[in-house]
mmCIF file of C-alpha atoms in Angstrom:
data_model
loop_
_atom_site.group_PDB
_atom_site.id
_atom_site.type_symbol
_atom_site.label_atom_id
_atom_site.label_comp_id
_atom_site.label_asym_id
_atom_site.label_seq_id
_atom_site.Cartn_x
_atom_site.Cartn_y
_atom_site.Cartn_z
ATOM 1 C CA MET A 1 -40.276 41.353 -111.922
ATOM 2 C CA ASN A 2 -44.324 40.707 -112.458
ATOM 3 C CA SER A 3 -47.141 39.277 -110.929
ATOM 4 C CA ASN A 4 -45.931 35.753 -111.445
ATOM 5 C CA VAL A 5 -43.964 36.236 -108.266
ATOM 6 C CA ASP A 6 -46.871 36.570 -106.211
ATOM 7 C CA SER A 7 -48.671 33.517 -107.348
ATOM 8 C CA ARG A 8 -45.699 31.149 -107.249
ATOM 9 C CA SER A 9 -45.306 32.232 -103.758
ATOM 10 C CA GLN A 10 -48.861 31.145 -102.707
ATOM 11 C CA TYR A 11 -48.307 27.859 -104.489
ATOM 12 C CA PHE A 12 -44.745 27.136 -102.658
ATOM 13 C CA LEU A 13 -46.379 27.800 -99.401
ATOM 14 C CA LEU A 14 -48.766 24.902 -100.138
ATOM 15 C CA ALA A 15 -46.097 23.077 -101.555
ATOM 16 C CA ILE A 16 -44.120 23.268 -98.215
ATOM 17 C CA GLY A 17 -46.926 21.739 -96.323
ATOM 18 C CA PHE A 18 -47.467 19.170 -99.115
ATOM 19 C CA PHE A 19 -43.990 17.456 -99.423
ATOM 20 C CA LEU A 20 -42.712 18.305 -95.905
ATOM 21 C CA PHE A 21 -45.475 16.458 -94.072
ATOM 22 C CA ALA A 22 -47.671 14.412 -96.723
ATOM 23 C CA LEU A 23 -45.045 12.905 -98.715
ATOM 24 C CA PRO A 24 -41.836 12.940 -96.565
ATOM 25 C CA GLY A 25 -40.291 10.106 -98.609
ATOM 26 C CA THR A 26 -39.985 12.326 -101.560
ATOM 27 C CA ILE A 27 -37.281 14.167 -99.741
ATOM 28 C CA VAL A 28 -34.278 11.974 -100.326
ATOM 29 C CA ALA A 29 -30.624 12.538 -100.017
ATOM 30 C CA GLU A 30 -29.176 14.460 -102.861
ATOM 31 C CA THR A 31 -25.401 12.924 -102.604
ATOM 32 C CA ALA A 32 -23.637 11.898 -106.030
ATOM 33 C CA SER A 33 -23.135 8.416 -106.629
ATOM 34 C CA THR A 34 -19.803 7.155 -107.197
ATOM 35 C CA ALA A 35 -18.278 8.456 -110.530
ATOM 36 C CA ALA A 36 -18.265 5.984 -113.378
ATOM 37 C CA THR A 37 -14.584 4.915 -114.004
ATOM 38 C CA THR A 38 -15.077 3.144 -117.635
ATOM 39 C CA PRO A 39 -15.283 5.922 -120.406
ATOM 40 C CA PRO A 40 -18.374 5.657 -122.568
ATOM 41 C CA VAL A 41 -17.860 5.340 -126.032
ATOM 42 C CA PRO A 42 -20.288 6.480 -128.942
ATOM 43 C CA LEU A 43 -22.609 3.637 -129.865
ATOM 44 C CA VAL A 44 -24.182 4.771 -132.633
ATOM 45 C CA PRO A 45 -22.751 6.706 -135.196
ATOM 46 C CA VAL A 46 -23.824 10.460 -135.576
ATOM 47 C CA PRO A 47 -23.374 12.047 -139.232
ATOM 48 C CA HIS A 48 -20.689 15.084 -139.480
ATOM 49 C CA SER A 49 -19.907 14.806 -135.579
ATOM 50 C CA SER A 50 -16.371 13.991 -136.015
ATOM 51 C CA ALA A 51 -13.653 16.410 -137.137
ATOM 52 C CA ALA A 52 -9.796 15.960 -137.188
ATOM 53 C CA SER A 53 -9.544 19.650 -137.488
ATOM 54 C CA GLU A 54 -11.464 23.121 -137.466
ATOM 55 C CA GLN A 55 -11.815 22.870 -141.139
ATOM 56 C CA GLU A 56 -13.522 19.476 -141.060
ATOM 57 C CA MET A 57 -16.465 20.930 -138.292
ATOM 58 C CA THR A 58 -19.795 20.745 -139.637
ATOM 59 C CA PRO A 59 -23.351 21.332 -137.998
ATOM 60 C CA TYR A 60 -24.662 17.879 -136.796
ATOM 61 C CA THR A 61 -27.667 16.753 -134.744
ATOM 62 C CA GLU A 62 -26.843 14.720 -131.797
ATOM 63 C CA ILE A 63 -29.080 11.545 -131.098
ATOM 64 C CA VAL A 64 -29.525 10.147 -127.599
ATOM 65 C CA VAL A 65 -29.800 6.630 -128.077
ATOM 66 C CA GLY A 66 -33.291 5.307 -126.336
ATOM 67 C CA ALA A 67 -34.664 9.061 -126.071
ATOM 68 C CA GLU A 68 -36.930 11.242 -128.204
ATOM 69 C CA ALA A 69 -34.645 14.210 -127.955
ATOM 70 C CA LYS A 70 -32.228 15.574 -130.358
ATOM 71 C CA PHE A 71 -29.644 18.456 -130.363
ATOM 72 C CA ASP A 72 -28.618 20.490 -133.102
ATOM 73 C CA MET A 73 -24.977 21.578 -133.065
ATOM 74 C CA LEU A 74 -23.381 24.275 -134.778
ATOM 75 C CA PRO A 75 -19.527 24.644 -135.175
ATOM 76 C CA ILE A 76 -17.902 27.572 -133.825
ATOM 77 C CA PRO A 77 -14.339 28.673 -135.206
ATOM 78 C CA GLY A 78 -11.500 29.659 -133.098
ATOM 79 C CA GLY A 79 -10.157 32.762 -132.982
ATOM 80 C CA LYS A 80 -9.629 35.965 -130.735
ATOM 81 C CA PHE A 81 -11.988 38.796 -129.784
ATOM 82 C CA THR A 82 -12.066 41.676 -127.170
ATOM 83 C CA MET A 83 -13.821 40.364 -124.306
ATOM 84 C CA GLY A 84 -15.914 43.006 -121.969
ATOM 85 C CA SER A 85 -17.449 46.296 -122.954
ATOM 86 C CA PRO A 86 -15.907 49.993 -123.346
ATOM 87 C CA GLU A 87 -16.853 52.465 -120.914
ATOM 88 C CA SER A 88 -18.785 54.292 -123.316
ATOM 89 C CA GLU A 89 -21.440 51.466 -123.850
ATOM 90 C CA PRO A 90 -24.785 52.442 -122.566
ATOM 91 C CA GLY A 91 -25.810 50.291 -119.675
ATOM 92 C CA ARG A 92 -22.102 49.281 -119.279
ATOM 93 C CA LYS A 93 -20.951 48.167 -115.702
ATOM 94 C CA PRO A 94 -17.506 48.012 -113.812
ATOM 95 C CA ASP A 95 -17.288 44.096 -114.042
ATOM 96 C CA GLU A 96 -17.256 44.389 -117.677
ATOM 97 C CA GLY A 97 -13.659 45.869 -117.945
ATOM 98 C CA PRO A 98 -11.109 46.246 -118.778
ATOM 99 C CA GLN A 99 -11.647 45.108 -122.409
ATOM 100 C CA HIS A 100 -8.866 42.449 -122.957
ATOM 101 C CA GLU A 101 -8.251 40.127 -125.951
ATOM 102 C CA VAL A 102 -8.927 36.593 -125.695
ATOM 103 C CA ALA A 103 -8.401 33.658 -127.714
ATOM 104 C CA VAL A 104 -10.749 30.679 -127.846
ATOM 105 C CA GLU A 105 -10.215 27.125 -129.589
ATOM 106 C CA PRO A 106 -12.788 26.060 -131.817
ATOM 107 C CA PHE A 107 -16.194 24.230 -130.216
ATOM 108 C CA TRP A 108 -19.599 23.402 -131.040
ATOM 109 C CA MET A 109 -22.576 25.066 -129.512
ATOM 110 C CA GLY A 110 -25.753 24.265 -128.967
ATOM 111 C CA LYS A 111 -27.803 25.828 -131.991
ATOM 112 C CA TYR A 112 -30.815 26.425 -129.170
ATOM 113 C CA GLU A 113 -31.010 26.500 -125.604
ATOM 114 C CA VAL A 114 -31.649 23.034 -123.786
ATOM 115 C CA ALA A 115 -35.147 22.472 -124.136
ATOM 116 C CA TRP A 116 -37.905 20.830 -121.313
ATOM 117 C CA ASP A 117 -37.895 17.604 -123.622
ATOM 118 C CA ALA A 118 -34.045 16.858 -123.455
ATOM 119 C CA PHE A 119 -33.356 18.056 -119.985
ATOM 120 C CA GLU A 120 -36.306 15.734 -118.602
ATOM 121 C CA GLU A 121 -34.969 12.780 -120.060
ATOM 122 C CA TYR A 122 -32.386 13.261 -117.432
ATOM 123 C CA THR A 123 -33.910 14.610 -114.267
ATOM 124 C CA MET A 124 -37.250 12.616 -114.775
ATOM 125 C CA LYS A 125 -35.242 9.361 -115.456
ATOM 126 C CA MET A 126 -37.505 9.059 -118.631
ATOM 127 C CA ASN A 127 -34.844 7.087 -120.741
ATOM 128 C CA ALA A 128 -34.696 4.419 -118.003
ATOM 129 C CA HIS A 129 -38.656 4.005 -117.577
ATOM 130 C CA ARG A 130 -38.978 3.903 -121.337
ATOM 131 C CA ARG A 131 -36.612 0.810 -121.227
ATOM 132 C CA LYS A 132 -38.229 -0.704 -118.441
ATOM 133 C CA VAL A 133 -41.671 -0.364 -120.173
ATOM 134 C CA LEU A 134 -40.461 -1.635 -123.243
ATOM 135 C CA SER A 135 -38.237 -4.233 -121.882
ATOM 136 C CA GLN A 136 -35.406 -3.004 -123.604
ATOM 137 C CA PRO A 137 -31.610 -3.919 -122.404
ATOM 138 C CA ALA A 138 -29.553 -1.162 -121.117
ATOM 139 C CA THR A 139 -26.289 -0.574 -123.260
ATOM 140 C CA PRO A 140 -23.254 -0.079 -121.442
ATOM 141 C CA ASN A 141 -23.769 3.415 -122.082
ATOM 142 C CA ASP A 142 -27.204 3.421 -120.278
ATOM 143 C CA LYS A 143 -25.632 1.815 -117.222
ATOM 144 C CA LEU A 144 -22.968 4.463 -116.815
ATOM 145 C CA ALA A 145 -25.545 7.146 -117.064
ATOM 146 C CA ASP A 146 -28.097 5.378 -114.820
ATOM 147 C CA ALA A 147 -25.380 5.539 -111.979
ATOM 148 C CA ILE A 148 -25.090 9.465 -112.452
ATOM 149 C CA ALA A 149 -26.734 11.280 -109.511
ATOM 150 C CA HIS A 150 -30.223 12.505 -110.496
ATOM 151 C CA PRO A 151 -32.493 15.267 -109.510
ATOM 152 C CA THR A 152 -34.963 14.505 -106.605
ATOM 153 C CA PRO A 153 -38.493 14.867 -107.881
ATOM 154 C CA PRO A 154 -39.474 18.423 -108.587
ATOM 155 C CA TYR A 155 -41.896 20.276 -106.194
ATOM 156 C CA THR A 156 -44.476 21.463 -108.668
ATOM 157 C CA ASP A 157 -44.367 22.059 -112.183
ATOM 158 C CA MET A 158 -40.817 23.751 -112.918
ATOM 159 C CA SER A 159 -42.215 25.626 -116.232
ATOM 160 C CA PHE A 160 -44.340 27.431 -113.671
ATOM 161 C CA ASP A 161 -47.088 27.403 -116.215
ATOM 162 C CA MET A 162 -45.322 28.669 -119.017
ATOM 163 C CA GLY A 163 -45.499 25.579 -120.919
ATOM 164 C CA LYS A 164 -42.884 22.813 -121.858
ATOM 165 C CA ASP A 165 -43.152 21.970 -125.435
ATOM 166 C CA GLY A 166 -40.277 23.366 -127.361
ATOM 167 C CA ARG A 167 -39.251 25.735 -124.719
ATOM 168 C CA PRO A 168 -36.269 25.922 -122.762
ATOM 169 C CA ALA A 169 -35.647 24.271 -119.417
ATOM 170 C CA ILE A 170 -35.183 26.628 -116.668
ATOM 171 C CA ALA A 171 -34.691 27.062 -113.004
ATOM 172 C CA MET A 172 -31.939 24.496 -112.465
ATOM 173 C CA THR A 173 -29.022 25.178 -110.420
ATOM 174 C CA HIS A 174 -25.289 25.422 -111.761
ATOM 175 C CA TYR A 175 -24.916 22.032 -110.238
ATOM 176 C CA ALA A 176 -27.958 20.376 -111.975
ATOM 177 C CA ALA A 177 -26.754 21.752 -115.477
ATOM 178 C CA ARG A 178 -23.175 20.533 -115.035
ATOM 179 C CA MET A 179 -24.636 17.058 -114.010
ATOM 180 C CA TYR A 180 -26.853 17.024 -116.904
ATOM 181 C CA CYS A 181 -23.931 17.732 -119.176
ATOM 182 C CA LYS A 182 -22.143 14.873 -117.591
ATOM 183 C CA TRP A 183 -25.288 12.710 -118.049
ATOM 184 C CA LEU A 184 -25.468 13.624 -121.643
ATOM 185 C CA SER A 185 -21.951 13.092 -122.340
ATOM 186 C CA THR A 186 -22.175 9.143 -121.131
ATOM 187 C CA LYS A 187 -25.137 8.518 -123.032
ATOM 188 C CA THR A 188 -23.747 9.805 -126.122
ATOM 189 C CA GLY A 189 -20.028 9.037 -125.570
ATOM 190 C CA ARG A 190 -19.347 12.638 -126.822
ATOM 191 C CA TYR A 191 -18.112 15.234 -124.277
ATOM 192 C CA TYR A 192 -20.376 17.915 -123.588
ATOM 193 C CA ARG A 193 -19.869 20.836 -121.040
ATOM 194 C CA LEU A 194 -21.250 24.005 -120.251
ATOM 195 C CA PRO A 195 -19.371 27.121 -122.066
ATOM 196 C CA THR A 196 -16.862 28.950 -120.272
ATOM 197 C CA GLU A 197 -17.673 32.776 -120.113
ATOM 198 C CA ALA A 198 -15.131 33.404 -122.812
ATOM 199 C CA GLU A 199 -16.706 30.839 -125.094
ATOM 200 C CA TRP A 200 -20.251 32.282 -124.332
ATOM 201 C CA GLU A 201 -19.302 36.063 -124.991
ATOM 202 C CA TYR A 202 -17.071 35.005 -128.310
ATOM 203 C CA ALA A 203 -20.135 33.138 -129.589
ATOM 204 C CA CYS A 204 -22.923 35.812 -128.598
ATOM 205 C CA ARG A 205 -20.518 38.428 -130.660
ATOM 206 C CA ALA A 206 -20.271 36.064 -133.529
ATOM 207 C CA GLY A 207 -17.580 38.451 -135.001
ATOM 208 C CA THR A 208 -19.476 41.542 -134.137
ATOM 209 C CA LYS A 209 -18.133 44.407 -131.716
ATOM 210 C CA THR A 210 -21.312 46.291 -130.906
ATOM 211 C CA ALA A 211 -23.242 46.014 -127.797
ATOM 212 C CA TYR A 212 -25.520 43.480 -129.082
ATOM 213 C CA SER A 213 -24.709 40.927 -132.147
ATOM 214 C CA PHE A 214 -27.016 42.841 -134.330
ATOM 215 C CA GLY A 215 -25.461 46.318 -133.485
ATOM 216 C CA ASP A 216 -26.019 49.127 -130.675
ATOM 217 C CA ASP A 217 -29.497 50.027 -131.084
ATOM 218 C CA PRO A 218 -31.645 48.398 -128.413
ATOM 219 C CA ALA A 219 -34.722 49.583 -130.317
ATOM 220 C CA LYS A 220 -34.093 46.390 -132.648
ATOM 221 C CA LEU A 221 -33.900 44.384 -129.469
ATOM 222 C CA GLY A 222 -37.435 42.743 -130.223
ATOM 223 C CA GLU A 223 -36.285 41.259 -133.323
ATOM 224 C CA TYR A 224 -34.078 38.993 -131.962
ATOM 225 C CA ALA A 225 -34.907 38.700 -128.166
ATOM 226 C CA TRP A 226 -37.817 38.096 -125.857
ATOM 227 C CA TYR A 227 -37.629 40.512 -122.716
ATOM 228 C CA PHE A 228 -39.813 42.278 -120.775
ATOM 229 C CA GLU A 229 -41.193 44.566 -123.469
ATOM 230 C CA ASN A 230 -42.399 41.868 -125.778
ATOM 231 C CA ALA A 231 -42.423 38.452 -123.711
ATOM 232 C CA ASP A 232 -45.972 38.807 -122.361
ATOM 233 C CA GLY A 233 -44.316 37.689 -118.717
ATOM 234 C CA LYS A 234 -43.123 34.313 -119.910
ATOM 235 C CA TYR A 235 -40.504 32.622 -122.030
ATOM 236 C CA HIS A 236 -41.207 31.741 -125.254
ATOM 237 C CA LYS A 237 -40.424 28.621 -127.865
ATOM 238 C CA LEU A 238 -36.924 28.366 -128.914
ATOM 239 C CA GLY A 239 -36.003 29.741 -132.288
ATOM 240 C CA ALA A 240 -39.020 32.103 -132.727
ATOM 241 C CA LYS A 241 -36.540 35.299 -133.133
ATOM 242 C CA LYS A 242 -33.762 35.923 -135.371
ATOM 243 C CA PRO A 243 -30.520 34.252 -135.072
ATOM 244 C CA ASN A 244 -27.094 35.916 -134.461
ATOM 245 C CA PRO A 245 -24.658 36.072 -137.547
ATOM 246 C CA TRP A 246 -23.155 32.641 -136.724
ATOM 247 C CA GLY A 247 -26.855 30.922 -136.339
ATOM 248 C CA LEU A 248 -27.328 30.683 -132.713
ATOM 249 C CA TYR A 249 -30.631 31.761 -131.478
ATOM 250 C CA ASP A 250 -31.873 33.209 -128.457
ATOM 251 C CA MET A 251 -28.365 34.295 -127.434
ATOM 252 C CA HIS A 252 -30.174 37.619 -126.269
ATOM 253 C CA GLY A 253 -32.983 37.081 -123.951
ATOM 254 C CA ASN A 254 -35.540 34.104 -123.530
ATOM 255 C CA VAL A 255 -33.713 32.630 -120.641
ATOM 256 C CA CYS A 256 -30.086 33.632 -119.478
ATOM 257 C CA GLU A 257 -27.571 31.183 -119.568
ATOM 258 C CA TRP A 258 -25.430 29.246 -117.177
ATOM 259 C CA VAL A 259 -21.630 29.377 -117.862
ATOM 260 C CA LEU A 260 -18.832 27.511 -116.312
ATOM 261 C CA ASP A 261 -17.260 30.439 -114.458
ATOM 262 C CA GLN A 262 -17.332 31.473 -110.910
ATOM 263 C CA TYR A 263 -18.571 35.309 -111.004
ATOM 264 C CA ASP A 264 -15.623 37.590 -109.809
ATOM 265 C CA PRO A 265 -16.432 41.228 -110.518
ATOM 266 C CA ASP A 266 -12.556 41.899 -110.769
ATOM 267 C CA TYR A 267 -11.653 39.027 -112.872
ATOM 268 C CA TYR A 268 -11.111 40.782 -116.008
ATOM 269 C CA GLN A 269 -8.483 43.114 -114.216
ATOM 270 C CA LYS A 270 -5.834 40.131 -114.267
ATOM 271 C CA PHE A 271 -6.098 40.142 -118.117
ATOM 272 C CA ALA A 272 -5.356 44.042 -118.767
ATOM 273 C CA GLY A 273 -3.075 44.720 -121.724
ATOM 274 C CA LYS A 274 -2.670 40.733 -122.399
ATOM 275 C CA VAL A 275 -4.155 38.098 -124.409
ATOM 276 C CA SER A 276 -5.547 35.169 -122.419
ATOM 277 C CA ASN A 277 -6.213 31.986 -124.222
ATOM 278 C CA ASN A 278 -9.250 30.047 -122.992
ATOM 279 C CA PRO A 279 -9.632 31.706 -119.784
ATOM 280 C CA PHE A 280 -12.327 31.049 -117.108
ATOM 281 C CA ALA A 281 -12.588 31.424 -113.324
ATOM 282 C CA ALA A 282 -12.475 28.351 -111.447
ATOM 283 C CA THR A 283 -15.075 27.396 -108.847
ATOM 284 C CA SER A 284 -14.609 27.976 -105.120
ATOM 285 C CA LYS A 285 -17.819 28.232 -103.647
ATOM 286 C CA MET A 286 -21.390 27.914 -104.221
ATOM 287 C CA TYR A 287 -22.207 31.679 -105.033
ATOM 288 C CA PRO A 288 -21.992 33.231 -107.159
ATOM 289 C CA HIS A 289 -21.637 32.098 -110.765
ATOM 290 C CA VAL A 290 -22.173 33.634 -114.005
ATOM 291 C CA ALA A 291 -25.037 33.585 -116.120
ATOM 292 C CA ARG A 292 -25.005 35.372 -119.543
ATOM 293 C CA GLY A 293 -27.622 36.828 -121.924
ATOM 294 C CA GLY A 294 -30.606 38.252 -120.323
ATOM 295 C CA HIS A 295 -34.096 37.132 -120.124
ATOM 296 C CA TRP A 296 -37.693 37.088 -120.655
ATOM 297 C CA ASP A 297 -38.318 39.121 -117.375
ATOM 298 C CA ASP A 298 -35.570 41.824 -117.749
ATOM 299 C CA ASP A 299 -37.147 45.100 -118.152
ATOM 300 C CA ASP A 300 -33.285 46.884 -118.891
ATOM 301 C CA PRO A 301 -32.474 45.889 -122.194
ATOM 302 C CA ALA A 302 -28.733 46.588 -121.338
ATOM 303 C CA MET A 303 -28.853 43.269 -119.745
ATOM 304 C CA LEU A 304 -29.024 41.621 -122.712
ATOM 305 C CA ARG A 305 -25.805 43.375 -124.042
ATOM 306 C CA CYS A 306 -23.163 40.588 -125.180
ATOM 307 C CA ALA A 307 -20.715 41.801 -122.447
ATOM 308 C CA ALA A 308 -23.704 42.040 -119.638
ATOM 309 C CA ARG A 309 -22.734 39.651 -116.537
ATOM 310 C CA ARG A 310 -25.257 38.220 -113.901
ATOM 311 C CA SER A 311 -24.249 36.582 -110.929
ATOM 312 C CA SER A 312 -26.046 34.240 -109.224
ATOM 313 C CA ASP A 313 -27.674 34.389 -105.589
ATOM 314 C CA GLN A 314 -28.812 32.728 -102.773
ATOM 315 C CA GLU A 315 -32.249 34.335 -103.211
ATOM 316 C CA TRP A 316 -32.784 32.402 -106.372
ATOM 317 C CA LYS A 317 -34.017 29.624 -104.009
ATOM 318 C CA GLN A 318 -35.329 31.558 -101.341
ATOM 319 C CA GLN A 319 -38.831 29.400 -101.388
ATOM 320 C CA ASP A 320 -37.038 26.142 -101.635
ATOM 321 C CA PRO A 321 -39.400 24.095 -99.738
ATOM 322 C CA GLN A 322 -37.020 21.322 -98.753
ATOM 323 C CA LEU A 323 -34.651 21.252 -95.783
ATOM 324 C CA PRO A 324 -31.805 21.343 -96.453
ATOM 325 C CA GLN A 325 -32.762 23.212 -99.438
ATOM 326 C CA SER A 326 -32.111 21.190 -102.907
ATOM 327 C CA VAL A 327 -29.053 21.575 -104.952
ATOM 328 C CA TRP A 328 -30.867 20.911 -107.975
ATOM 329 C CA TYR A 329 -33.485 23.766 -108.226
ATOM 330 C CA TYR A 330 -33.958 27.312 -108.088
ATOM 331 C CA THR A 331 -37.291 28.008 -107.313
ATOM 332 C CA ASP A 332 -37.282 31.612 -107.392
ATOM 333 C CA ALA A 333 -35.248 31.840 -110.957
ATOM 334 C CA PRO A 334 -37.575 30.792 -113.723
ATOM 335 C CA TRP A 335 -35.370 32.783 -116.327
ATOM 336 C CA VAL A 336 -32.236 30.645 -116.003
ATOM 337 C CA GLY A 337 -31.342 27.956 -118.253
ATOM 338 C CA PHE A 338 -28.249 26.938 -120.355
ATOM 339 C CA ARG A 339 -26.856 25.600 -123.685
ATOM 340 C CA VAL A 340 -24.283 22.994 -124.132
ATOM 341 C CA VAL A 341 -20.653 23.181 -126.009
ATOM 342 C CA ARG A 342 -18.375 20.518 -127.204
ATOM 343 C CA PRO A 343 -14.741 21.587 -127.810
ATOM 344 C CA LEU A 344 -12.897 19.933 -130.885
ATOM 345 C CA ARG A 345 -9.817 19.333 -128.842
ATOM 346 C CA GLU A 346 -11.414 16.622 -126.306
ATOM 347 C CA PRO A 347 -10.014 16.916 -122.998
ATOM 348 C CA THR A 348 -8.335 14.084 -120.906
ATOM 349 C CA ALA A 349 -10.870 11.702 -118.906
ATOM 350 C CA GLU A 350 -9.301 13.097 -115.492
ATOM 351 C CA GLU A 351 -9.878 16.627 -116.983
ATOM 352 C CA LYS A 352 -13.505 15.756 -117.686
ATOM 353 C CA GLN A 353 -13.971 14.456 -114.351
ATOM 354 C CA LYS A 354 -12.467 17.577 -112.672
ATOM 355 C CA ILE A 355 -14.982 20.016 -114.788
ATOM 356 C CA TRP A 356 -17.921 17.772 -113.814
ATOM 357 C CA ASP A 357 -17.303 16.663 -110.796
ATOM 358 C CA GLU A 358 -14.685 18.261 -108.338
ATOM 359 C CA GLY A 359 -16.100 20.661 -105.932
ATOM 360 C CA LEU A 360 -19.818 19.439 -106.435
ATOM 361 C CA ASP A 361 -19.854 17.255 -103.127
ATOM 362 C CA ALA A 362 -20.212 20.204 -101.150
ATOM 363 C CA GLU A 363 -21.132 22.689 -103.991
ATOM 364 C CA GLY A 364 -18.400 25.120 -103.200
ATOM 365 C CA GLU A 365 -18.163 24.803 -99.447
ATOM 366 C CA GLY A 366 -14.391 25.024 -99.455
ATOM 367 C CA ALA A 367 -14.079 22.708 -102.542
ATOM 368 C CA ARG A 368 -12.746 23.715 -105.996
ATOM 369 C CA ILE A 369 -12.654 22.701 -109.325
ATOM 370 C CA ALA A 370 -9.335 22.239 -110.443
ATOM 371 C CA TYR A 371 -9.666 23.760 -113.981
ATOM 372 C CA PRO A 372 -6.451 24.568 -115.698
ATOM 373 C CA GLU A 373 -5.222 28.119 -115.618
ATOM 374 C CA ALA A 374 -5.826 30.476 -118.242
ATOM 375 C CA VAL A 375 -2.515 30.880 -120.268
ATOM 376 C CA VAL A 376 -1.587 34.672 -120.494
ATOM 377 C CA GLU A 377 0.350 35.971 -123.055
ATOM 378 C CA LYS A 378 2.093 39.443 -122.471
#
C-alpha cells in the first residue's frame, strides 16, 4: 500500500465529525425499496443488441435513455476451459485448485470496467435530476428505476483525488454493484448482472492457458496492466493498455473486479475430476465475496494472474464514518470496481430478482441468494 492511506485516514477523521454532527440529515436509512413488479422492456432499439443464437451475437453499444453514459459490450462465445491454476504456477495459492473443467454459456461482457460517469447516473441520481431540470416526463422504465434503492450521499470524493473522467468507478460494496446492475437493467430493459467467477476467469483467459492472457512472463505485465510498478499510486483511464485476445481491456490490473460469487477457499474441491456447467458459489453471508484481476496498488504481479482469487474483508470499510456502517461504500478499498455481463439466455423474471435482491436486506446475515446450483457432470 502507499501513502494515500495516511491522507485518507486524516480526511475521514474530519469527515466523521462533519457528517455525524454538522449534517446529521445526510445519514439516512439505507433500506431497499419495494421491488418493482412490472418487468421493464427496451424502449429504445439498440443496434446489434439482440441475438437468437451465439452465432448472431455481435458487439453493441448500450444506451441508457436520458443519460450521457454508454457501454461497449463484446460477445463472449460459450465453451469449456480449465479453471484454476496448476501447482507449478509461480505465485499460485491453494484456493486456486484443484484445476477442473468448466463449461459456460455465451454472454456479452463490458469491454471496459464500469466508469464513473456511468456509475454516478445511478448513485447520484443524475438521470432523475436531469429529467427534473429539463422538465422531461419519466418513462415507464424511469419510474421503475427510480424506485430502486439508491446510495446515500458519499462522505467525500470517492475517487480519492484520482480523478473520474474516463476512469473506473471504485470503492462500492458488492451490494452496491449488484443494485447498480438492477438499475441498469431496469433503465435499459436488457438484463445485466455481475459475472460469475467462472465467467470472469473464462473471459480473462480468452482461450489461453497461461498465467496471464499474454503468457507466463510477468515482465510483460506493464504492456497490459496498471499495477504498483507502473501506476504511480493511482488508477488510470480505461483502455490505456493492450486488450486481451478477446478485446477486453484491463482484465489484469487497474481495479480488481467484483464477481457474483461468495468466496470459499475450498469451493473448487467439489468439482475435482468433473465438469461443472455455469458454476457459482451462492451468497450466504456478507463476507467474503470474490474480486478478480488485481489492481493498481498490488505490488505482487501474481495477484494479477488469471486464476488469482481475492476475498473481501470488513477492513475494506474500516474508516467508514457512518453509524451503522454503510452498505454502499468501501472507504478502504479504493481499488475495487466491476464490469457487467449480459447472458444470451435471459433468465426468468423470478431468477433475475433472486440474483439481484435475495439476501440483500441483511447483506448476508443469515440470508441466502438462491442461485441455482451448478450442474456437475461426472
